[in-house]
CSV table of C-alpha atoms in Angstrom, one decimal:
chain,number,residue,atom,x,y,z
R,1,UNK,CA,-15.4,34.1,-3.3
R,2,UNK,CA,-12.1,33.8,-5.0
R,3,UNK,CA,-11.7,35.9,-8.4
R,4,UNK,CA,-11.0,35.1,-11.5
R,5,UNK,CA,-7.1,35.6,-11.2
R,6,UNK,CA,-7.1,33.3,-8.3
R,7,UNK,CA,-9.1,30.6,-10.2
R,8,UNK,CA,-6.4,31.0,-12.9
R,9,UNK,CA,-3.8,30.7,-10.4
R,10,UNK,CA,-5.4,27.3,-8.9
R,11,UNK,CA,-5.7,26.1,-12.2
R,12,UNK,CA,-2.5,26.9,-13.3
R,13,UNK,CA,-1.2,24.9,-10.2
R,14,UNK,CA,-3.2,21.8,-10.8
R,15,UNK,CA,-2.0,21.6,-14.3
R,16,UNK,CA,1.8,22.3,-13.3
R,17,UNK,CA,1.7,19.6,-10.5
R,18,UNK,CA,-0.4,17.1,-12.7
R,19,UNK,CA,2.0,17.4,-15.6
R,20,UNK,CA,5.0,17.0,-13.1
R,21,UNK,CA,3.6,14.1,-11.5
R,22,UNK,CA,2.5,12.1,-15.1
R,23,UNK,CA,6.2,12.8,-16.5
R,24,UNK,CA,7.6,11.9,-13.1
R,25,UNK,CA,5.5,8.5,-12.7
R,26,UNK,CA,7.2,6.2,-15.1
R,27,UNK,CA,10.8,7.4,-14.3
R,28,UNK,CA,10.2,7.1,-10.6
R,29,UNK,CA,9.1,3.5,-11.1
R,30,UNK,CA,11.9,2.4,-12.9
R,31,UNK,CA,14.1,4.1,-10.7
R,32,UNK,CA,12.6,2.4,-7.6
R,33,UNK,CA,12.6,-1.1,-9.4
R,34,UNK,CA,16.2,-0.4,-10.4
R,35,UNK,CA,16.9,0.4,-6.6
R,36,UNK,CA,15.3,-2.6,-5.1
R,37,UNK,CA,16.0,-5.4,-7.8
R,38,UNK,CA,19.4,-4.6,-9.5
R,39,UNK,CA,22.9,-4.6,-8.1
R,40,UNK,CA,25.0,-2.7,-10.3
R,41,UNK,CA,28.3,-0.6,-9.9
R,42,UNK,CA,27.2,3.2,-9.0
R,43,UNK,CA,23.6,1.9,-7.0
R,44,UNK,CA,24.7,3.9,-3.9
R,45,UNK,CA,25.5,6.9,-6.0
R,46,UNK,CA,22.3,6.7,-8.2
R,47,UNK,CA,20.4,6.2,-4.8
R,48,UNK,CA,22.3,9.6,-3.2
R,49,UNK,CA,21.4,11.5,-6.7
R,50,UNK,CA,17.8,10.7,-6.5
R,51,UNK,CA,17.5,11.8,-3.1
R,52,UNK,CA,19.6,14.9,-3.2
R,53,UNK,CA,16.5,17.2,-4.1
R,54,UNK,CA,15.2,16.2,-0.6
R,55,UNK,CA,18.0,17.5,1.4
R,56,UNK,CA,19.5,20.1,-0.9
R,57,UNK,CA,18.4,23.8,-0.5
R,58,UNK,CA,15.7,23.8,-3.0
R,59,UNK,CA,17.4,27.2,-4.8
R,60,UNK,CA,20.4,25.1,-5.3
R,61,UNK,CA,18.3,22.7,-7.4
R,62,UNK,CA,17.0,25.4,-9.1
R,63,UNK,CA,20.2,26.8,-9.9
R,64,UNK,CA,21.1,23.4,-11.2
R,65,UNK,CA,18.3,23.4,-13.2
R,66,UNK,CA,19.1,26.8,-14.9
R,67,UNK,CA,22.9,25.6,-15.3
R,68,UNK,CA,21.4,22.2,-17.1
R,69,UNK,CA,17.9,23.6,-18.4
R,70,UNK,CA,18.6,27.2,-19.4
R,71,UNK,CA,18.5,28.7,-22.4
R,72,UNK,CA,22.9,28.2,-22.4
R,73,UNK,CA,22.6,25.3,-20.4
R,74,UNK,CA,23.4,21.7,-22.0
R,75,UNK,CA,20.0,20.7,-22.7
R,76,UNK,CA,18.2,23.9,-22.6
R,77,UNK,CA,20.4,25.3,-25.5
R,78,UNK,CA,19.9,22.1,-27.4
R,79,UNK,CA,16.2,22.2,-26.8
R,80,UNK,CA,15.9,25.7,-27.8
R,81,UNK,CA,17.9,25.5,-31.0
R,82,UNK,CA,16.6,22.4,-31.9
R,83,UNK,CA,12.8,22.8,-31.1
R,84,UNK,CA,12.8,26.6,-30.2
R,85,UNK,CA,11.5,25.3,-26.7
R,86,UNK,CA,12.3,27.3,-23.7
R,87,UNK,CA,11.7,26.0,-20.3
R,88,UNK,CA,12.9,28.9,-18.5
R,89,UNK,CA,9.6,31.7,-17.9
R,90,UNK,CA,7.4,28.7,-19.0
R,91,UNK,CA,4.9,26.7,-17.1
R,92,UNK,CA,6.5,23.6,-18.4
R,93,UNK,CA,9.6,25.0,-16.6
R,94,UNK,CA,7.6,24.9,-13.2
R,95,UNK,CA,6.2,21.5,-14.0
R,96,UNK,CA,10.2,20.4,-14.3
R,97,UNK,CA,11.2,22.2,-11.3
R,98,UNK,CA,8.2,20.5,-9.4
R,99,UNK,CA,9.0,17.2,-11.0
R,100,UNK,CA,12.6,17.1,-9.8
R,101,UNK,CA,11.3,18.2,-6.3
R,102,UNK,CA,8.7,15.4,-6.3
R,103,UNK,CA,10.9,12.9,-7.8
R,104,UNK,CA,12.8,11.3,-4.3
R,105,UNK,CA,9.3,11.4,-2.5
R,106,UNK,CA,7.6,9.2,-5.3
R,107,UNK,CA,10.8,6.7,-5.5
R,108,UNK,CA,10.5,5.9,-1.8
R,109,UNK,CA,6.7,5.3,-1.9
R,110,UNK,CA,6.9,2.9,-4.7
R,111,UNK,CA,10.3,1.4,-3.5
R,112,UNK,CA,8.6,0.0,-0.1
R,113,UNK,CA,6.0,-1.4,-2.4
R,114,UNK,CA,8.3,-3.3,-4.6
R,115,UNK,CA,10.0,-4.4,-1.7
R,116,UNK,CA,7.3,-5.8,-0.2
R,117,UNK,CA,6.3,-8.2,-3.1
R,118,UNK,CA,8.0,-11.4,-2.7
R,119,UNK,CA,10.5,-12.3,-5.3
R,120,UNK,CA,9.7,-15.8,-4.8
R,121,UNK,CA,6.1,-15.2,-6.6
R,122,UNK,CA,8.1,-13.8,-9.6
R,123,UNK,CA,10.1,-17.2,-9.7
R,124,UNK,CA,7.0,-19.1,-9.4
R,125,UNK,CA,5.1,-17.0,-12.4
R,126,UNK,CA,8.3,-17.9,-14.5
R,127,UNK,CA,8.2,-21.4,-13.7
R,128,UNK,CA,4.7,-21.4,-14.9
R,129,UNK,CA,5.5,-20.1,-18.5
R,130,UNK,CA,5.8,-16.3,-18.1
R,131,UNK,CA,9.1,-14.4,-19.5
R,132,UNK,CA,10.6,-12.1,-17.2
R,133,UNK,CA,8.4,-9.3,-18.8
R,134,UNK,CA,5.2,-11.2,-18.4
R,135,UNK,CA,6.1,-12.0,-14.9
R,136,UNK,CA,6.7,-8.3,-14.4
R,137,UNK,CA,3.4,-7.3,-15.7
R,138,UNK,CA,1.2,-9.7,-14.1
R,139,UNK,CA,3.1,-10.3,-10.8
R,140,UNK,CA,5.0,-7.1,-9.9
R,141,UNK,CA,2.9,-4.4,-11.4
R,142,UNK,CA,-0.3,-5.3,-10.1
R,143,UNK,CA,0.6,-6.0,-6.3
R,144,UNK,CA,2.7,-2.5,-6.3
R,145,UNK,CA,-0.7,-0.4,-7.9
R,146,UNK,CA,-1.3,0.8,-4.3
R,147,UNK,CA,2.5,1.9,-4.1
R,148,UNK,CA,2.1,3.7,-7.7
R,149,UNK,CA,-1.1,5.4,-6.6
R,150,UNK,CA,0.5,6.7,-3.4
R,151,UNK,CA,3.6,7.8,-4.7
R,152,UNK,CA,1.7,9.6,-7.6
R,153,UNK,CA,-0.5,11.5,-4.9
R,154,UNK,CA,2.4,12.1,-2.7
R,155,UNK,CA,4.3,13.5,-5.8
R,156,UNK,CA,1.3,15.6,-6.7
R,157,UNK,CA,1.2,17.3,-3.3
R,158,UNK,CA,4.8,18.1,-3.1
R,159,UNK,CA,4.7,19.8,-6.4
R,160,UNK,CA,1.5,21.8,-5.5
R,161,UNK,CA,3.8,23.3,-2.8
R,162,UNK,CA,7.0,23.6,-4.6
R,163,UNK,CA,8.3,27.0,-4.3
R,164,UNK,CA,12.4,27.5,-3.8
R,165,UNK,CA,13.2,25.8,-7.2
R,166,UNK,CA,10.4,26.8,-9.1
R,167,UNK,CA,11.0,30.7,-8.5
R,168,UNK,CA,15.0,30.4,-9.2
R,169,UNK,CA,14.7,28.5,-12.3
R,170,UNK,CA,11.4,29.5,-14.0
R,171,UNK,CA,10.8,32.7,-12.5
R,172,UNK,CA,7.6,34.3,-11.1
R,173,UNK,CA,5.5,35.1,-14.2
R,174,UNK,CA,2.0,35.4,-14.1
R,175,UNK,CA,-0.1,32.8,-15.8
R,176,UNK,CA,2.8,30.8,-16.5
R,177,UNK,CA,4.9,29.9,-13.5
R,178,UNK,CA,3.1,31.8,-10.6
R,179,UNK,CA,1.8,28.8,-8.7
R,180,UNK,CA,-0.1,29.1,-5.6
R,181,UNK,CA,3.2,29.5,-3.2
R,182,UNK,CA,4.4,32.2,-5.8
R,183,UNK,CA,1.4,34.1,-5.9
R,184,UNK,CA,1.2,34.0,-2.2
R,185,UNK,CA,4.8,34.9,-1.7
R,186,UNK,CA,3.6,37.8,-4.6
R,187,UNK,CA,0.7,38.6,-2.6
R,188,UNK,CA,2.9,39.2,0.6
R,189,UNK,CA,4.9,41.6,-1.3
R,190,UNK,CA,2.3,44.3,-1.5
R,191,UNK,CA,0.5,45.9,1.4
R,192,UNK,CA,-3.2,45.4,1.7
R,193,UNK,CA,-3.5,41.9,0.0
R,194,UNK,CA,-4.2,40.0,3.2
R,195,UNK,CA,-7.6,38.7,2.1
R,196,UNK,CA,-6.4,37.4,-1.2
R,197,UNK,CA,-3.3,35.7,0.5
R,198,UNK,CA,-5.6,33.9,3.1
R,199,UNK,CA,-7.9,32.9,0.3
R,200,UNK,CA,-5.2,31.3,-1.6
R,201,UNK,CA,-3.4,29.8,1.5
R,202,UNK,CA,-6.6,28.2,2.4
R,203,UNK,CA,-7.0,26.6,-1.1
R,204,UNK,CA,-3.7,25.6,-0.9
R,205,UNK,CA,-4.2,23.7,2.6
R,206,UNK,CA,-7.3,22.2,1.3
R,207,UNK,CA,-5.9,20.7,-2.3
R,208,UNK,CA,-2.6,19.4,-0.2
R,209,UNK,CA,-4.5,17.9,2.4
R,210,UNK,CA,-7.1,16.5,0.0
R,211,UNK,CA,-3.9,14.6,-2.0
R,212,UNK,CA,-2.9,13.5,1.1
R,213,UNK,CA,-6.0,12.1,2.7
R,214,UNK,CA,-6.5,10.3,-0.7
R,215,UNK,CA,-2.9,8.4,-1.0
R,216,UNK,CA,-3.3,7.1,2.6
R,217,UNK,CA,-6.9,6.0,1.9
R,218,UNK,CA,-5.9,4.3,-1.3
R,219,UNK,CA,-2.9,2.5,0.2
R,220,UNK,CA,-5.2,1.3,3.3
R,221,UNK,CA,-8.2,0.2,1.1
R,222,UNK,CA,-5.4,-1.9,-1.0
R,223,UNK,CA,-3.1,-3.5,1.7
R,224,UNK,CA,-5.2,-3.5,4.7
R,225,UNK,CA,-6.0,-0.7,7.6
R,226,UNK,CA,-2.4,-0.6,9.5
R,227,UNK,CA,-0.7,0.2,5.9
R,228,UNK,CA,0.3,3.8,5.3
R,229,UNK,CA,2.5,6.0,3.1
R,230,UNK,CA,3.5,9.1,5.5
W,1,UNK,CA,18.4,-45.4,-23.7
W,2,UNK,CA,17.7,-41.9,-22.1
W,3,UNK,CA,16.5,-42.0,-18.7
W,4,UNK,CA,13.3,-40.3,-17.6
W,5,UNK,CA,15.2,-38.2,-15.5
W,6,UNK,CA,18.9,-37.6,-15.9
W,7,UNK,CA,20.5,-35.2,-13.6
W,8,UNK,CA,24.3,-34.7,-12.9
W,9,UNK,CA,25.1,-31.4,-11.2
W,10,UNK,CA,27.1,-29.5,-9.1
W,11,UNK,CA,25.5,-26.5,-7.4
W,12,UNK,CA,26.6,-23.7,-5.0
W,13,UNK,CA,24.0,-22.5,-3.3
W,14,UNK,CA,25.2,-19.8,-0.7
W,15,UNK,CA,28.7,-20.6,-1.5
W,16,UNK,CA,28.6,-24.6,-0.1
W,17,UNK,CA,28.7,-26.8,-2.7
W,18,UNK,CA,26.4,-29.6,-3.3
W,19,UNK,CA,26.8,-32.2,-6.0
W,20,UNK,CA,23.5,-34.5,-7.1
W,21,UNK,CA,23.2,-37.6,-9.5
W,22,UNK,CA,20.1,-39.0,-10.5
W,23,UNK,CA,19.2,-41.5,-13.3
W,24,UNK,CA,15.9,-42.9,-13.1
W,25,UNK,CA,13.3,-44.5,-15.3
W,26,UNK,CA,10.8,-44.7,-12.3
W,27,UNK,CA,7.5,-42.5,-12.8
W,28,UNK,CA,8.2,-41.0,-9.5
W,29,UNK,CA,11.4,-40.3,-8.2
W,30,UNK,CA,12.3,-39.3,-4.7
W,31,UNK,CA,15.0,-37.1,-3.4
W,32,UNK,CA,15.5,-37.7,0.1
W,33,UNK,CA,18.2,-36.8,2.6
W,34,UNK,CA,18.7,-34.7,5.6
W,35,UNK,CA,17.8,-30.9,6.0
W,36,UNK,CA,20.0,-28.7,4.8
W,37,UNK,CA,21.4,-31.1,2.3
W,38,UNK,CA,20.4,-28.9,-1.0
W,39,UNK,CA,17.3,-31.0,-2.0
W,40,UNK,CA,14.8,-27.6,-2.8
W,41,UNK,CA,18.3,-26.5,-4.6
W,42,UNK,CA,18.3,-29.4,-6.9
W,43,UNK,CA,14.8,-28.6,-7.9
W,44,UNK,CA,15.2,-25.1,-8.1
W,45,UNK,CA,18.2,-25.9,-10.4
W,46,UNK,CA,15.6,-28.1,-12.5
W,47,UNK,CA,13.3,-25.4,-13.0
W,48,UNK,CA,15.6,-23.1,-13.8
W,49,UNK,CA,15.4,-20.6,-11.2
W,50,UNK,CA,19.0,-21.4,-10.3
W,51,UNK,CA,22.2,-22.2,-12.2
W,52,UNK,CA,24.4,-25.1,-11.6
W,53,UNK,CA,27.9,-24.5,-11.8
W,54,UNK,CA,28.6,-27.8,-14.2
W,55,UNK,CA,26.9,-30.9,-15.3
W,56,UNK,CA,23.8,-31.6,-17.5
W,57,UNK,CA,20.0,-31.7,-16.6
W,58,UNK,CA,17.9,-33.9,-18.7
W,59,UNK,CA,14.1,-34.7,-18.4
W,60,UNK,CA,11.7,-36.6,-20.4
W,61,UNK,CA,14.1,-36.5,-23.4
W,62,UNK,CA,14.6,-32.9,-23.1
W,63,UNK,CA,18.1,-31.2,-22.2
W,64,UNK,CA,17.2,-28.2,-19.9
W,65,UNK,CA,21.0,-27.5,-18.7
W,66,UNK,CA,24.0,-28.5,-20.3
W,67,UNK,CA,27.1,-26.4,-18.9
W,68,UNK,CA,29.4,-28.1,-21.6
W,69,UNK,CA,27.1,-27.7,-24.4
W,70,UNK,CA,26.1,-24.2,-23.6
W,71,UNK,CA,22.6,-25.1,-23.0
W,72,UNK,CA,20.6,-23.3,-20.4
W,73,UNK,CA,16.9,-23.0,-21.1
W,74,UNK,CA,14.9,-20.0,-19.3
W,75,UNK,CA,12.6,-21.2,-16.5
W,76,UNK,CA,9.4,-20.3,-18.8
W,77,UNK,CA,10.6,-22.5,-21.6
W,78,UNK,CA,11.3,-25.6,-19.3
W,79,UNK,CA,7.7,-26.6,-19.1
W,80,UNK,CA,8.1,-27.3,-15.4
W,81,UNK,CA,5.2,-28.1,-12.7
W,82,UNK,CA,6.8,-26.7,-9.8
W,83,UNK,CA,4.9,-27.1,-6.7
W,84,UNK,CA,6.7,-25.1,-4.1
W,85,UNK,CA,6.6,-26.3,-0.5
W,86,UNK,CA,5.3,-22.3,0.4
W,87,UNK,CA,3.0,-23.1,-2.5
W,88,UNK,CA,3.4,-19.5,-3.8
W,89,UNK,CA,-0.1,-18.7,-5.0
W,90,UNK,CA,-0.5,-15.4,-6.2
W,91,UNK,CA,-2.2,-13.2,-3.4
W,92,UNK,CA,-4.1,-10.9,-6.1
W,93,UNK,CA,-5.9,-13.6,-7.6
W,94,UNK,CA,-8.5,-15.8,-6.7
W,95,UNK,CA,-8.1,-19.6,-7.0
W,96,UNK,CA,-9.7,-19.8,-10.4
W,97,UNK,CA,-7.3,-17.2,-11.7
W,98,UNK,CA,-4.4,-19.1,-10.0
W,99,UNK,CA,-5.4,-21.9,-11.8
W,100,UNK,CA,-5.5,-20.7,-15.0
W,101,UNK,CA,-2.3,-18.4,-14.5
W,102,UNK,CA,0.0,-20.8,-16.4
W,103,UNK,CA,-2.5,-22.0,-19.2
W,104,UNK,CA,-2.2,-18.8,-21.3
W,105,UNK,CA,1.4,-19.2,-21.4
W,106,UNK,CA,1.4,-22.7,-22.9
W,107,UNK,CA,0.9,-23.1,-26.2
W,108,UNK,CA,-2.3,-24.9,-27.4
W,109,UNK,CA,-0.9,-27.8,-28.6
W,110,UNK,CA,1.1,-28.5,-25.7
W,111,UNK,CA,-2.0,-28.4,-23.2
W,112,UNK,CA,-2.9,-31.9,-22.0
W,113,UNK,CA,-5.2,-31.1,-19.4
W,114,UNK,CA,-8.1,-29.2,-19.0
W,115,UNK,CA,-9.5,-27.0,-15.9
W,116,UNK,CA,-12.7,-29.4,-15.4
W,117,UNK,CA,-10.3,-32.5,-15.1
W,118,UNK,CA,-8.2,-30.8,-12.8
W,119,UNK,CA,-10.5,-29.4,-10.9
W,120,UNK,CA,-12.4,-32.7,-10.5
W,121,UNK,CA,-9.5,-34.6,-9.6
W,122,UNK,CA,-8.3,-32.4,-6.9
W,123,UNK,CA,-11.6,-31.9,-5.5
W,124,UNK,CA,-11.2,-27.9,-5.6
W,125,UNK,CA,-14.5,-26.8,-7.3
W,126,UNK,CA,-15.7,-25.6,-4.1
W,127,UNK,CA,-12.4,-23.0,-3.5
W,128,UNK,CA,-12.6,-21.5,-7.1
W,129,UNK,CA,-13.8,-18.3,-5.7
W,130,UNK,CA,-11.5,-18.1,-2.8
W,131,UNK,CA,-8.6,-15.9,-2.3
W,132,UNK,CA,-5.2,-17.9,-1.4
W,133,UNK,CA,-5.2,-16.0,2.0
W,134,UNK,CA,-8.2,-17.8,3.2
W,135,UNK,CA,-7.3,-21.3,2.1
W,136,UNK,CA,-6.1,-24.0,4.7
W,137,UNK,CA,-2.6,-25.5,4.2
W,138,UNK,CA,-4.1,-29.0,2.5
W,139,UNK,CA,-6.4,-26.7,0.4
W,140,UNK,CA,-3.4,-24.5,-0.9
W,141,UNK,CA,-1.4,-27.2,-1.9
W,142,UNK,CA,-4.1,-28.9,-4.0
W,143,UNK,CA,-4.6,-25.6,-5.6
W,144,UNK,CA,-0.9,-25.3,-6.2
W,145,UNK,CA,-0.5,-28.8,-7.6
W,146,UNK,CA,-3.5,-27.9,-10.0
W,147,UNK,CA,-1.6,-24.6,-11.1
W,148,UNK,CA,1.1,-26.6,-12.1
W,149,UNK,CA,-0.5,-29.3,-14.1
W,150,UNK,CA,-2.6,-26.5,-15.7
W,151,UNK,CA,1.0,-25.0,-17.1
W,152,UNK,CA,1.2,-27.8,-19.7
W,153,UNK,CA,4.1,-29.3,-17.7
W,154,UNK,CA,6.4,-31.8,-19.3
W,155,UNK,CA,7.1,-33.0,-15.6
W,156,UNK,CA,6.6,-32.4,-11.9
W,157,UNK,CA,8.8,-31.1,-9.1
W,158,UNK,CA,7.0,-31.5,-5.7
W,159,UNK,CA,8.5,-30.1,-2.9
W,160,UNK,CA,7.7,-31.2,0.7
W,161,UNK,CA,4.0,-31.6,-0.3
W,162,UNK,CA,3.4,-33.7,3.0
W,163,UNK,CA,5.0,-30.6,5.3
W,164,UNK,CA,2.9,-29.3,7.8
W,165,UNK,CA,-0.1,-31.5,7.0
W,166,UNK,CA,-1.9,-33.4,9.6
W,167,UNK,CA,-1.7,-37.3,9.3
W,168,UNK,CA,-5.3,-37.3,7.5
W,169,UNK,CA,-4.9,-34.9,4.9
W,170,UNK,CA,-1.5,-36.1,4.2
W,171,UNK,CA,-2.7,-39.6,3.4
W,172,UNK,CA,-5.3,-37.9,1.2
W,173,UNK,CA,-2.9,-36.1,-0.4
W,174,UNK,CA,-0.5,-39.1,-0.9
W,175,UNK,CA,-3.5,-41.0,-2.8
W,176,UNK,CA,-3.8,-37.9,-5.1
W,177,UNK,CA,-0.5,-37.9,-6.0
W,178,UNK,CA,-0.7,-41.9,-6.6
W,179,UNK,CA,-3.6,-41.4,-9.0
W,180,UNK,CA,-1.3,-38.3,-10.7
W,181,UNK,CA,1.4,-41.0,-11.3
W,182,UNK,CA,-0.5,-43.4,-12.5
W,183,UNK,CA,-3.3,-42.0,-14.6
W,184,UNK,CA,-0.8,-38.8,-16.1
W,185,UNK,CA,2.1,-39.8,-17.9
W,186,UNK,CA,4.7,-37.4,-16.9
W,187,UNK,CA,7.9,-37.8,-14.6
W,188,UNK,CA,7.7,-36.6,-11.3
W,189,UNK,CA,10.5,-35.8,-8.6
W,190,UNK,CA,9.5,-35.3,-5.2
W,191,UNK,CA,11.4,-34.4,-2.3
W,192,UNK,CA,9.6,-35.5,1.0
W,193,UNK,CA,11.1,-36.0,4.8
W,194,UNK,CA,8.1,-38.3,4.9
W,195,UNK,CA,9.6,-42.2,5.1
W,196,UNK,CA,6.1,-43.6,4.5
W,197,UNK,CA,4.9,-41.7,1.9
W,198,UNK,CA,8.1,-41.9,0.1
W,199,UNK,CA,8.1,-45.8,0.6
W,200,UNK,CA,4.4,-45.8,-0.9
W,201,UNK,CA,4.8,-43.5,-3.9
W,202,UNK,CA,8.4,-43.7,-5.2
W,203,UNK,CA,9.6,-46.0,-7.9
W,204,UNK,CA,13.2,-45.0,-7.1
W,205,UNK,CA,14.8,-43.0,-4.2
W,206,UNK,CA,17.9,-41.0,-4.4
W,207,UNK,CA,19.6,-40.1,-1.5
W,208,UNK,CA,21.5,-36.7,-1.2
W,209,UNK,CA,24.5,-36.2,1.2
W,210,UNK,CA,25.2,-32.9,2.7
W,211,UNK,CA,28.8,-31.6,1.2
W,212,UNK,CA,29.5,-35.0,-0.4
W,213,UNK,CA,29.3,-36.2,-4.1
W,214,UNK,CA,27.3,-39.1,-4.8
W,215,UNK,CA,29.5,-41.9,-6.9
C-alpha cells in the first residue's frame, strides 16, 4: 500500500494539524466569547481581522507571516535571538500557518454555540452564588462543549488541507513542512508519480471526510439531529 | 427600627425611568402593578442583576445597594433566593443537580435547610432524576423554588409564580408559599398579577405605577 515515506507525510500532516488545532483552541474560544459577549471599541475591526484569513489569498497570509514571524520579522527575529527558534523551514512554522488559516472557522463554530447559550441562565447562576468565573465554568463552558468539539474538528480538517500559506511561509521541506497537500503538489511536478499522488489524495480525502463527519456527529449527539456545523 | 425590606430606588431599564419605594415589615410583601410597570426590573435590581441609578436597597438588615455610600454587592454576595418567572433551570443538569447548584457556593454555616427537607416540603422526590426539559410548568416552578431555597438565601424573590398555571396548580402553589412564609423565617418579595393569591399571601401590598414616582 503506502510507502514508508508516504506514511511519514501522513504522520507529519497529523502532527502539524493536531498542534495547530490544540494551540488555536483556547485562543479561538476566547475570541469567540469576546466577540459575542463583550462590546468594546474596535470590536468590528477585531472581527474582520479574525476573518481575514478566510477571504485573503493564502499566499498573502503566508507573506504576512513571513513579515512577522520570519527570521528578520518583528516576532520571528526576537524568537530566534532569544530562544534560537526559527519557525521558517520547520514543522512548527507549518503548524503556525495552519493555525492562522483554521482560526476563523474555529471562531465561527464556537461563536454560534456561545450565542445559543441563554444569558439569563448566567444571571440565575450569579444569584445562586456563583462568581462571574464560576458561572462561566459551570454554565457557559459546559453548554458550549459541542461547539468547541465541532470547532476543533473543523479546524483540524482545515489544517490538514492547508497549502498556500504553508508553502509561502514554511516552504516545502521534506520531513519538516511537506504535509499531504504539499507532497501531492511536489509529486505532480515530476512525471511518473501518478500512483503515489493518487494514494496520498485518497488518504487526504479519507482524513478530511472523517474529521467532518465526526464533527457533525458530535454536534448532533449533543444538540439534537437537526443541529449542524457545516 | 429597620424594615425587613427597605427599598427606595430609581431605575432606568431600556431608557424609561421607574421609581420604586417599599418599606415593609411583613413576612411576605407583594409588589403589584400593571404589565410594563417594571416589577421584574425591581426584582432584578434587588438581586443585583441590574444597577439602579440612585437610592438604596436594604433587605433583612443588610445593605445590598446604596448609591450614596457607594455600596453595590455583586449578585453572588447578596444571598438572593430568586425564583424567576421562566424558572431558568439549567438544561444540562438533572433536577437533583439543579437543586444542589447553589449549595456548593454557600458557606456551610449559612446553610439553613437541607436537600431532604426541601424535597419533602416541595414534594419533588419523584422528579430528582428528570431533566428540566421534561418537567411540567408547575413541576419546574417547584424545582426552581427548591433550588433557590438550597442556595442559603437571606430572602426570596418570587416573580409571577402563578403565571401559566391552571387554578388547581396555582392553589397548590399558594399553599406551598404560605407554608414557606410561615415555617421559614425569611422575607419574601412577591411579584404577581393574581389578586386572589396576593390577598391571601401578602402582609403588605405595594403598587408600582408606570412612569410615576411613588410618594
